[in-house]
mmCIF file of C-alpha atoms in Angstrom:
data_model
loop_
_atom_site.group_PDB
_atom_site.id
_atom_site.type_symbol
_atom_site.label_atom_id
_atom_site.label_comp_id
_atom_site.label_asym_id
_atom_site.label_seq_id
_atom_site.Cartn_x
_atom_site.Cartn_y
_atom_site.Cartn_z
ATOM 1 C CA MET A 1 118.877 88.994 17.476
ATOM 2 C CA VAL A 2 118.891 88.823 21.288
ATOM 3 C CA VAL A 3 120.448 91.757 23.163
ATOM 4 C CA ASP A 4 120.825 91.446 26.948
ATOM 5 C CA ASP A 5 123.718 92.009 29.344
ATOM 6 C CA SER A 6 123.010 88.728 31.175
ATOM 7 C CA VAL A 7 124.733 85.726 29.607
ATOM 8 C CA VAL A 8 122.159 83.496 31.303
ATOM 9 C CA VAL A 9 119.235 85.384 29.766
ATOM 10 C CA ARG A 10 120.867 85.522 26.331
ATOM 11 C CA GLY A 11 121.438 81.794 26.404
ATOM 12 C CA LEU A 12 117.966 80.953 27.661
ATOM 13 C CA LEU A 13 116.125 83.172 25.162
ATOM 14 C CA SER A 14 118.290 81.913 22.321
ATOM 15 C CA ARG A 15 117.506 78.317 23.242
ATOM 16 C CA TRP A 16 113.761 78.962 23.410
ATOM 17 C CA ILE A 17 113.815 80.627 20.010
ATOM 18 C CA ASP A 18 115.988 77.988 18.352
ATOM 19 C CA GLU A 19 113.657 75.254 19.618
ATOM 20 C CA ASN A 20 111.012 76.611 17.218
ATOM 21 C CA ALA A 21 111.441 75.344 13.668
ATOM 22 C CA GLU A 22 110.162 78.630 12.204
ATOM 23 C CA MET A 23 112.693 80.754 14.119
ATOM 24 C CA ALA A 24 116.464 81.060 14.359
ATOM 25 C CA VAL A 25 118.767 83.330 16.350
ATOM 26 C CA VAL A 26 121.241 85.023 13.997
ATOM 27 C CA ALA A 27 123.186 86.895 16.713
ATOM 28 C CA SER A 28 123.251 87.706 20.426
ATOM 29 C CA HIS A 29 124.993 90.627 22.144
ATOM 30 C CA ARG A 30 125.564 91.937 25.666
ATOM 31 C CA ASN A 31 124.867 95.623 24.969
ATOM 32 C CA GLY A 32 123.254 98.013 22.525
ATOM 33 C CA ARG A 33 126.508 99.195 20.987
ATOM 34 C CA ALA A 34 127.457 95.712 19.817
ATOM 35 C CA ALA A 35 123.955 95.197 18.427
ATOM 36 C CA VAL A 36 124.056 98.447 16.447
ATOM 37 C CA GLU A 37 127.463 97.557 15.009
ATOM 38 C CA ASP A 38 126.273 94.090 13.948
ATOM 39 C CA VAL A 39 122.679 94.642 12.828
ATOM 40 C CA GLU A 40 123.440 95.136 9.141
ATOM 41 C CA ARG A 41 125.615 92.029 8.952
ATOM 42 C CA ALA A 42 123.218 89.819 10.938
ATOM 43 C CA ASN A 43 120.149 91.200 9.116
ATOM 44 C CA PRO A 44 117.555 90.028 11.681
ATOM 45 C CA ASP A 45 113.795 90.361 11.275
ATOM 46 C CA VAL A 46 113.350 90.932 15.016
ATOM 47 C CA VAL A 47 115.515 92.268 17.841
ATOM 48 C CA VAL A 48 114.649 91.473 21.460
ATOM 49 C CA LEU A 49 116.222 94.430 23.247
ATOM 50 C CA ASP A 50 116.878 94.733 26.978
ATOM 51 C CA VAL A 51 116.403 98.146 28.587
ATOM 52 C CA GLU A 52 119.264 98.355 31.084
ATOM 53 C CA MET A 53 122.711 97.398 29.718
ATOM 54 C CA PRO A 54 126.298 98.655 30.069
ATOM 55 C CA GLU A 55 127.992 100.867 27.431
ATOM 56 C CA MET A 56 124.718 101.530 25.574
ATOM 57 C CA ASP A 57 121.229 100.925 26.947
ATOM 58 C CA GLY A 58 118.206 99.849 24.968
ATOM 59 C CA LEU A 59 116.593 103.262 24.628
ATOM 60 C CA THR A 60 119.813 104.743 23.213
ATOM 61 C CA ALA A 61 120.330 101.816 20.850
ATOM 62 C CA LEU A 62 116.755 101.774 19.521
ATOM 63 C CA PRO A 63 116.882 104.770 17.141
ATOM 64 C CA LEU A 64 120.348 103.753 15.954
ATOM 65 C CA LEU A 65 119.106 100.260 15.095
ATOM 66 C CA LEU A 66 116.093 101.677 13.256
ATOM 67 C CA LYS A 67 118.299 104.138 11.385
ATOM 68 C CA LYS A 68 120.274 101.220 9.962
ATOM 69 C CA LYS A 69 117.176 99.029 9.340
ATOM 70 C CA ARG A 70 114.008 101.108 9.081
ATOM 71 C CA ASP A 71 111.647 98.121 8.998
ATOM 72 C CA LEU A 72 113.309 96.250 11.852
ATOM 73 C CA VAL A 73 110.923 94.870 14.478
ATOM 74 C CA VAL A 74 112.151 95.731 17.971
ATOM 75 C CA ILE A 75 110.587 94.163 21.070
ATOM 76 C CA MET A 76 111.677 95.759 24.333
ATOM 77 C CA ALA A 77 112.236 93.414 27.302
ATOM 78 C CA SER A 78 112.081 95.066 30.715
ATOM 79 C CA THR A 79 111.386 94.254 34.337
ATOM 80 C CA LEU A 80 108.252 95.596 36.008
ATOM 81 C CA THR A 81 109.723 98.702 37.626
ATOM 82 C CA ARG A 82 108.165 102.111 37.085
ATOM 83 C CA ARG A 83 111.308 103.427 35.430
ATOM 84 C CA ASN A 84 111.526 100.510 33.016
ATOM 85 C CA ALA A 85 107.821 100.757 32.252
ATOM 86 C CA GLU A 86 108.283 104.442 31.399
ATOM 87 C CA VAL A 87 111.287 103.581 29.230
ATOM 88 C CA SER A 88 109.343 100.845 27.419
ATOM 89 C CA LEU A 89 106.438 103.164 26.640
ATOM 90 C CA LYS A 90 108.898 105.812 25.511
ATOM 91 C CA ALA A 91 110.486 103.208 23.246
ATOM 92 C CA LEU A 92 107.100 102.548 21.626
ATOM 93 C CA SER A 93 106.864 106.219 20.708
ATOM 94 C CA LEU A 94 110.355 105.999 19.182
ATOM 95 C CA GLY A 95 109.525 103.075 16.913
ATOM 96 C CA ALA A 96 109.645 99.862 18.962
ATOM 97 C CA GLN A 97 106.816 97.551 17.944
ATOM 98 C CA ASP A 98 106.088 96.050 21.356
ATOM 99 C CA TYR A 99 107.453 95.127 24.776
ATOM 100 C CA VAL A 100 107.442 92.053 26.962
ATOM 101 C CA PRO A 101 107.591 92.242 30.788
ATOM 102 C CA LYS A 102 110.617 90.314 32.050
ATOM 103 C CA PRO A 103 110.786 88.628 35.473
ATOM 104 C CA GLU A 104 113.296 90.395 37.700
ATOM 105 C CA SER A 105 115.543 87.419 38.480
ATOM 106 C CA ASN A 106 117.229 84.900 36.217
ATOM 107 C CA SER A 107 115.472 82.104 38.088
ATOM 108 C CA GLY A 108 112.164 83.879 37.520
ATOM 109 C CA ILE A 109 112.841 84.043 33.799
ATOM 110 C CA THR A 110 113.799 80.359 33.723
ATOM 111 C CA THR A 111 110.543 79.250 35.361
ATOM 112 C CA SER A 112 108.081 81.763 33.865
ATOM 113 C CA THR A 113 105.898 80.012 31.303
ATOM 114 C CA ASP A 114 103.947 83.243 30.740
ATOM 115 C CA PHE A 115 107.088 85.155 29.793
ATOM 116 C CA ARG A 116 108.211 82.428 27.426
ATOM 117 C CA ARG A 117 104.790 82.137 25.764
ATOM 118 C CA ASP A 118 104.364 85.907 25.375
ATOM 119 C CA LEU A 119 107.865 86.443 24.020
ATOM 120 C CA LEU A 120 107.673 83.673 21.422
ATOM 121 C CA GLU A 121 104.180 84.648 20.288
ATOM 122 C CA LYS A 122 105.197 88.282 19.806
ATOM 123 C CA ILE A 123 108.272 87.259 17.861
ATOM 124 C CA ARG A 124 106.139 84.943 15.717
ATOM 125 C CA GLN A 125 103.396 87.472 15.013
ATOM 126 C CA LEU A 126 105.491 90.601 14.519
ATOM 127 C CA GLY A 127 108.291 88.889 12.654
ATOM 128 C CA GLY A 128 105.754 87.129 10.457
ATOM 129 C CA ARG A 129 104.082 90.440 9.636
ATOM 130 C CA ARG A 130 107.416 91.899 8.523
ATOM 131 C CA ARG A 131 108.079 88.875 6.312
ATOM 132 C CA ARG A 132 104.660 89.144 4.672
ATOM 133 C CA MET A 133 105.141 92.836 4.007
ATOM 134 C CA HIS A 134 108.420 92.041 2.259
ATOM 135 C CA ARG A 135 106.575 89.511 0.110
ATOM 136 C CA GLY A 136 104.002 92.162 -0.777
ATOM 137 C CA ALA A 137 101.084 90.709 1.206
ATOM 138 C CA PRO A 138 98.738 93.008 3.164
ATOM 139 C CA ALA A 139 100.047 94.067 6.567
ATOM 140 C CA GLY A 140 97.418 92.093 8.488
ATOM 141 C CA ALA A 141 97.173 89.038 6.295
ATOM 142 C CA GLY A 142 97.422 85.735 8.112
ATOM 143 C CA HIS A 143 96.172 86.974 11.496
ATOM 144 C CA ALA A 144 92.486 86.309 10.983
ATOM 145 C CA ALA A 145 93.108 82.938 9.341
ATOM 146 C CA GLN A 146 96.067 80.583 9.478
ATOM 147 C CA PRO A 147 97.968 80.315 6.170
ATOM 148 C CA ALA A 148 98.679 76.872 4.799
ATOM 149 C CA ALA A 149 102.435 77.259 5.022
ATOM 150 C CA ALA A 150 105.179 79.826 5.370
ATOM 151 C CA PRO A 151 108.935 79.695 4.940
ATOM 152 C CA THR A 152 111.399 79.470 7.780
ATOM 153 C CA SER A 153 112.598 82.934 8.806
ATOM 154 C CA ARG A 154 115.068 84.565 11.114
ATOM 155 C CA PHE A 155 112.491 84.720 13.849
ATOM 156 C CA ALA A 156 108.920 84.323 12.760
ATOM 157 C CA ARG A 157 106.111 82.735 10.891
ATOM 158 C CA PRO A 158 102.586 84.138 11.181
ATOM 159 C CA GLY A 159 100.081 82.475 13.472
ATOM 160 C CA GLY A 160 96.310 82.454 13.245
ATOM 161 C CA ALA A 161 93.878 84.299 15.473
ATOM 162 C CA ALA A 162 91.038 82.548 17.269
ATOM 163 C CA PRO A 163 87.655 82.203 15.559
ATOM 164 C CA ALA A 164 85.367 85.212 15.296
ATOM 165 C CA ALA A 165 82.835 85.959 17.979
ATOM 166 C CA ALA A 166 80.201 83.335 18.583
ATOM 167 C CA HIS A 167 77.713 86.097 19.327
ATOM 168 C CA ALA A 168 77.849 87.388 15.744
ATOM 169 C CA ALA A 169 75.055 85.084 14.627
ATOM 170 C CA ALA A 170 72.724 86.407 17.313
ATOM 171 C CA ALA A 171 73.071 90.038 16.210
ATOM 172 C CA ALA A 172 70.844 91.828 13.675
ATOM 173 C CA PRO A 173 71.358 91.005 9.983
ATOM 174 C CA ALA A 174 74.171 92.813 8.196
ATOM 175 C CA VAL A 175 72.931 95.496 5.818
ATOM 176 C CA ALA A 176 76.009 97.130 4.306
ATOM 177 C CA ARG A 177 79.718 96.737 3.695
ATOM 178 C CA SER A 178 82.726 98.718 4.972
ATOM 179 C CA GLY A 179 86.146 97.956 3.539
ATOM 180 C CA GLY A 180 84.789 94.690 2.141
ATOM 181 C CA PHE A 181 83.229 93.563 5.444
ATOM 182 C CA ALA A 182 79.561 93.065 6.204
ATOM 183 C CA THR A 183 78.444 95.806 8.586
ATOM 184 C CA ARG A 184 75.436 96.753 10.676
ATOM 185 C CA PRO A 185 73.856 100.178 11.082
ATOM 186 C CA TYR A 186 74.997 102.429 13.904
ATOM 187 C CA SER A 187 72.664 102.610 16.869
ATOM 188 C CA SER A 188 69.970 105.257 16.551
ATOM 189 C CA VAL A 189 70.609 106.100 20.213
ATOM 190 C CA LYS A 190 73.241 108.719 20.983
ATOM 191 C CA PRO A 191 76.184 107.066 22.831
ATOM 192 C CA ARG A 192 76.379 107.560 26.576
ATOM 193 C CA ILE A 193 79.674 105.679 26.982
ATOM 194 C CA LEU A 194 82.751 104.873 24.887
ATOM 195 C CA VAL A 195 84.704 101.648 25.447
ATOM 196 C CA VAL A 196 88.007 100.759 23.768
ATOM 197 C CA GLY A 197 89.987 97.511 23.693
ATOM 198 C CA SER A 198 93.534 97.015 22.400
ATOM 199 C CA SER A 199 96.715 94.986 22.721
ATOM 200 C CA THR A 200 99.891 94.882 20.584
ATOM 201 C CA GLY A 201 100.393 98.345 19.089
ATOM 202 C CA GLY A 202 97.681 99.656 21.379
ATOM 203 C CA PRO A 203 99.615 102.248 23.398
ATOM 204 C CA GLN A 204 100.635 104.078 20.223
ATOM 205 C CA ALA A 205 97.149 103.788 18.724
ATOM 206 C CA LEU A 206 95.421 104.891 21.935
ATOM 207 C CA THR A 207 97.660 107.930 22.343
ATOM 208 C CA LYS A 208 96.959 108.977 18.761
ATOM 209 C CA LEU A 209 93.223 108.358 19.083
ATOM 210 C CA PHE A 210 92.779 110.260 22.337
ATOM 211 C CA GLY A 211 94.789 113.159 20.954
ATOM 212 C CA VAL A 212 91.989 113.515 18.408
ATOM 213 C CA ILE A 213 88.858 112.819 20.470
ATOM 214 C CA GLY A 214 89.811 114.462 23.757
ATOM 215 C CA ARG A 215 87.692 117.545 23.235
ATOM 216 C CA ALA A 216 84.668 115.450 22.221
ATOM 217 C CA ILE A 217 84.370 113.159 25.259
ATOM 218 C CA GLY A 218 83.428 115.682 27.913
ATOM 219 C CA ASP A 219 79.863 114.408 28.168
ATOM 220 C CA ILE A 220 80.542 110.659 28.401
ATOM 221 C CA PRO A 221 82.785 108.332 30.433
ATOM 222 C CA VAL A 222 85.425 106.303 28.601
ATOM 223 C CA LEU A 223 86.646 102.840 29.612
ATOM 224 C CA VAL A 224 89.861 101.373 28.169
ATOM 225 C CA THR A 225 91.272 97.871 28.435
ATOM 226 C CA GLN A 226 94.800 97.521 27.072
ATOM 227 C CA HIS A 227 96.616 94.214 27.582
ATOM 228 C CA MET A 228 99.329 95.369 29.968
ATOM 229 C CA PRO A 229 100.890 94.309 33.262
ATOM 230 C CA PRO A 230 100.722 96.297 36.525
ATOM 231 C CA THR A 231 102.736 99.543 36.607
ATOM 232 C CA PHE A 232 102.492 99.881 32.821
ATOM 233 C CA THR A 233 98.755 100.627 32.942
ATOM 234 C CA ALA A 234 99.208 103.469 35.434
ATOM 235 C CA ILE A 235 101.757 105.094 33.148
ATOM 236 C CA LEU A 236 99.527 104.530 30.118
ATOM 237 C CA ALA A 237 96.751 106.404 31.916
ATOM 238 C CA GLU A 238 99.113 109.331 32.444
ATOM 239 C CA HIS A 239 99.948 109.351 28.727
ATOM 240 C CA LEU A 240 96.266 109.297 27.780
ATOM 241 C CA MET A 241 95.544 112.161 30.176
ATOM 242 C CA LYS A 242 98.182 114.264 28.426
ATOM 243 C CA ALA A 243 96.972 113.263 24.968
ATOM 244 C CA ALA A 244 93.273 113.866 25.649
ATOM 245 C CA GLY A 245 93.492 116.766 28.065
ATOM 246 C CA ARG A 246 91.033 114.864 30.268
ATOM 247 C CA PRO A 247 91.366 113.180 33.683
ATOM 248 C CA ALA A 248 92.592 109.619 33.232
ATOM 249 C CA ALA A 249 93.615 106.978 35.763
ATOM 250 C CA GLU A 250 93.434 103.279 36.508
ATOM 251 C CA GLY A 251 89.941 102.288 37.509
ATOM 252 C CA LYS A 252 89.372 101.771 41.256
ATOM 253 C CA ASP A 253 86.920 99.248 42.623
ATOM 254 C CA GLY A 254 83.652 100.899 43.654
ATOM 255 C CA GLU A 255 84.314 104.339 42.178
ATOM 256 C CA SER A 256 81.532 106.102 40.316
ATOM 257 C CA VAL A 257 81.748 106.412 36.549
ATOM 258 C CA ILE A 258 81.782 110.114 35.676
ATOM 259 C CA ALA A 259 81.441 111.805 32.296
ATOM 260 C CA GLY A 260 84.608 113.335 30.929
ATOM 261 C CA ARG A 261 86.920 110.866 32.655
ATOM 262 C CA ILE A 262 89.008 108.030 31.188
ATOM 263 C CA TYR A 263 89.231 104.796 33.190
ATOM 264 C CA VAL A 264 92.043 102.365 32.325
ATOM 265 C CA ALA A 265 91.837 98.728 33.417
ATOM 266 C CA PRO A 266 94.708 98.116 35.877
ATOM 267 C CA GLY A 267 97.201 95.406 34.986
ATOM 268 C CA GLY A 268 96.323 92.056 36.526
ATOM 269 C CA LYS A 269 92.600 92.876 37.024
ATOM 270 C CA HIS A 270 89.551 92.699 34.806
ATOM 271 C CA MET A 271 87.651 96.012 34.825
ATOM 272 C CA LEU A 272 83.855 95.739 34.673
ATOM 273 C CA LEU A 273 80.912 98.076 35.015
ATOM 274 C CA ALA A 274 78.113 97.494 37.527
ATOM 275 C CA LYS A 275 75.065 99.327 38.843
ATOM 276 C CA GLY A 276 75.602 101.087 42.172
ATOM 277 C CA ASP A 277 73.272 102.936 44.535
ATOM 278 C CA HIS A 278 73.841 106.214 42.731
ATOM 279 C CA GLY A 279 74.676 105.211 39.189
ATOM 280 C CA ASN A 280 77.198 102.970 37.480
ATOM 281 C CA ILE A 281 80.440 102.052 39.228
ATOM 282 C CA ILE A 282 83.735 100.350 38.414
ATOM 283 C CA ARG A 283 84.209 96.780 39.574
ATOM 284 C CA LEU A 284 87.630 95.115 39.508
ATOM 285 C CA ASN A 285 87.639 91.361 39.099
ATOM 286 C CA ASP A 286 90.541 89.137 40.136
ATOM 287 C CA GLY A 287 89.130 86.079 38.394
ATOM 288 C CA PRO A 288 91.024 83.904 35.903
ATOM 289 C CA ALA A 289 92.466 85.231 32.671
ATOM 290 C CA VAL A 290 90.084 85.477 29.727
ATOM 291 C CA ASN A 291 91.524 84.772 26.269
ATOM 292 C CA PHE A 292 94.871 84.362 28.093
ATOM 293 C CA CYS A 293 94.582 88.031 29.135
ATOM 294 C CA LYS A 294 94.100 89.885 32.405
ATOM 295 C CA PRO A 295 92.778 92.488 31.997
ATOM 296 C CA ALA A 296 90.658 91.280 29.100
ATOM 297 C CA VAL A 297 88.409 93.254 26.761
ATOM 298 C CA ASP A 298 85.502 90.790 26.521
ATOM 299 C CA PRO A 299 84.386 91.029 30.185
ATOM 300 C CA MET A 300 84.490 94.840 30.045
ATOM 301 C CA PHE A 301 82.489 94.995 26.804
ATOM 302 C CA GLU A 302 79.883 92.536 28.090
ATOM 303 C CA SER A 303 79.385 94.388 31.391
ATOM 304 C CA VAL A 304 79.084 97.758 29.658
ATOM 305 C CA SER A 305 76.476 96.341 27.273
ATOM 306 C CA ARG A 306 74.407 95.139 30.233
ATOM 307 C CA ALA A 307 74.524 98.603 31.790
ATOM 308 C CA TYR A 308 74.063 100.829 28.722
ATOM 309 C CA GLY A 309 72.449 98.662 26.033
ATOM 310 C CA SER A 310 72.080 100.485 22.723
ATOM 311 C CA ALA A 311 73.868 103.573 24.071
ATOM 312 C CA VAL A 312 77.321 101.930 23.825
ATOM 313 C CA LEU A 313 79.955 102.955 21.276
ATOM 314 C CA SER A 314 82.833 100.458 21.223
ATOM 315 C CA VAL A 315 86.174 100.349 19.410
ATOM 316 C CA VAL A 316 88.521 97.391 18.886
ATOM 317 C CA LEU A 317 92.051 98.476 18.041
ATOM 318 C CA THR A 318 95.220 96.616 16.993
ATOM 319 C CA GLY A 319 96.189 93.508 18.944
ATOM 320 C CA MET A 320 96.957 89.784 18.877
ATOM 321 C CA GLY A 321 94.356 87.099 19.363
ATOM 322 C CA SER A 322 90.592 87.578 19.349
ATOM 323 C CA ASP A 323 89.867 89.272 22.687
ATOM 324 C CA GLY A 324 87.077 91.800 22.210
ATOM 325 C CA ALA A 325 85.325 89.977 19.352
ATOM 326 C CA LYS A 326 82.927 88.092 21.626
ATOM 327 C CA GLY A 327 82.211 91.200 23.682
ATOM 328 C CA ALA A 328 81.677 93.231 20.515
ATOM 329 C CA GLY A 329 79.094 90.645 19.483
ATOM 330 C CA VAL A 330 77.286 91.166 22.802
ATOM 331 C CA ILE A 331 77.343 94.952 22.297
ATOM 332 C CA SER A 332 75.988 94.590 18.756
ATOM 333 C CA SER A 333 73.272 92.174 19.921
ATOM 334 C CA GLY A 334 72.286 94.745 22.556
ATOM 335 C CA GLY A 335 71.871 97.440 19.920
ATOM 336 C CA GLY A 336 75.194 99.220 20.475
ATOM 337 C CA SER A 337 77.756 100.179 17.839
ATOM 338 C CA VAL A 338 81.149 98.616 17.073
ATOM 339 C CA ILE A 339 84.120 100.060 15.162
ATOM 340 C CA ALA A 340 87.186 97.943 14.318
ATOM 341 C CA GLN A 341 90.584 99.140 13.121
ATOM 342 C CA ASP A 342 91.459 97.994 9.602
ATOM 343 C CA GLU A 343 94.339 95.637 8.847
ATOM 344 C CA ALA A 344 96.547 98.091 6.972
ATOM 345 C CA SER A 345 96.883 100.433 9.971
ATOM 346 C CA SER A 346 97.100 97.691 12.626
ATOM 347 C CA VAL A 347 100.406 96.472 14.038
ATOM 348 C CA VAL A 348 98.727 93.066 14.421
ATOM 349 C CA TRP A 349 95.286 92.462 12.929
ATOM 350 C CA GLY A 350 94.150 89.810 15.363
ATOM 351 C CA MET A 351 91.574 91.395 17.679
ATOM 352 C CA PRO A 352 90.123 93.839 15.151
ATOM 353 C CA GLY A 353 90.323 91.208 12.412
ATOM 354 C CA ALA A 354 88.311 88.694 14.443
ATOM 355 C CA THR A 355 85.775 91.416 15.228
ATOM 356 C CA ALA A 356 85.519 92.593 11.613
ATOM 357 C CA ASN A 357 85.168 89.054 10.294
ATOM 358 C CA SER A 358 82.361 88.327 12.748
ATOM 359 C CA GLY A 359 80.156 90.836 10.932
ATOM 360 C CA VAL A 360 79.152 92.850 14.023
ATOM 361 C CA CYS A 361 80.852 96.135 13.101
ATOM 362 C CA SER A 362 79.261 99.362 11.972
ATOM 363 C CA ASP A 363 82.597 100.366 10.424
ATOM 364 C CA VAL A 364 86.077 98.941 9.748
ATOM 365 C CA LEU A 365 88.365 101.953 9.475
ATOM 366 C CA PRO A 366 92.012 103.074 9.351
ATOM 367 C CA LEU A 367 93.223 104.418 12.688
ATOM 368 C CA ASP A 368 93.346 107.972 11.331
ATOM 369 C CA ASP A 369 89.635 107.799 10.472
ATOM 370 C CA ILE A 370 88.417 106.322 13.755
ATOM 371 C CA GLY A 371 88.809 109.523 15.806
ATOM 372 C CA PRO A 372 86.825 111.726 13.402
ATOM 373 C CA LYS A 373 84.154 109.007 13.124
ATOM 374 C CA ILE A 374 83.808 108.806 16.914
ATOM 375 C CA MET A 375 83.382 112.563 17.076
ATOM 376 C CA ARG A 376 80.644 112.509 14.424
ATOM 377 C CA VAL A 377 78.778 109.676 16.156
ATOM 378 C CA LEU A 378 78.981 111.424 19.535
ATOM 379 C CA GLN A 379 77.467 114.511 17.904
ATOM 380 C CA GLY A 380 74.559 112.487 16.562
ATOM 381 C CA GLY A 381 75.921 111.890 13.063
ATOM 382 C CA ARG A 382 76.944 108.654 11.360
#
């Protein structure tokens, strides 16, 4: 179901979706009220929901849609204004699965290949996950390896994630198993930095995680890369500051890395770590996208490993694709520790799945267990 007050946008999005054999548009509406009234009849897997609409906006419609269909996948579509970014992040806390930044003009939407690619991939992945759950398959199945076939649905068929990290083979031999995955021992060195990478489902997971570990990170800096556009990352930093009770902001080029602070990669820039005259500093990189992402997790992980070696504790949370798996392999090869979120608690088990399957993790854990584990490791436990 496509819900947008612009007839041009509704038509364009519907055409893009219908051009995919595994997807079909079952309804389109110009406002939230019409969508709420029709959702039970149309029975969609996914709703693409605009933020600003007459009669009933997206944020008002969201809980009403979920009340009628509790397992409905809702993807918010909003332009890159601060207000809409705040609304989109609020929507995630109310049950939306994800968001997609929408170009401000109709002509921008028509010509934006990035918007089209991101929208269709999120529909495919999230709608496919819902279909698999209805068939009784594990929540993350099909994201670490492409299934042979899947039936046509009202929006989605699962897609495969990229191969696991090439650096896995260079790391130390696996010695144990966690959740059925080969694992490596935690570093014997107490962590001096925590780095976290995430994508789809990440804002919710990050907020929950930092609500748990906030009191434990006073003695180390924390770097976060979440796949997000500009404006959104600044607001995410504000949310993490509230959740953790620690200073948090977008990283600034050249600033010193200080213990007890959370640095969020700004949208549209890769955030790296480098050695400065008086300690480690943030470096922002405007180079090409990595793994189709900017910011990307791999460059951050690799730079942190160069600076801190075996004193790195890294976490790969829910997200599409395989970003973070290669960087996690570099961290593991350098003696650092890697934790990946398990498939059952992930919105999309792409990034953590690729990392877990590469065999470089010290643990593969449910989201609720990652915070307590981080706290134990920071205190010298395992």
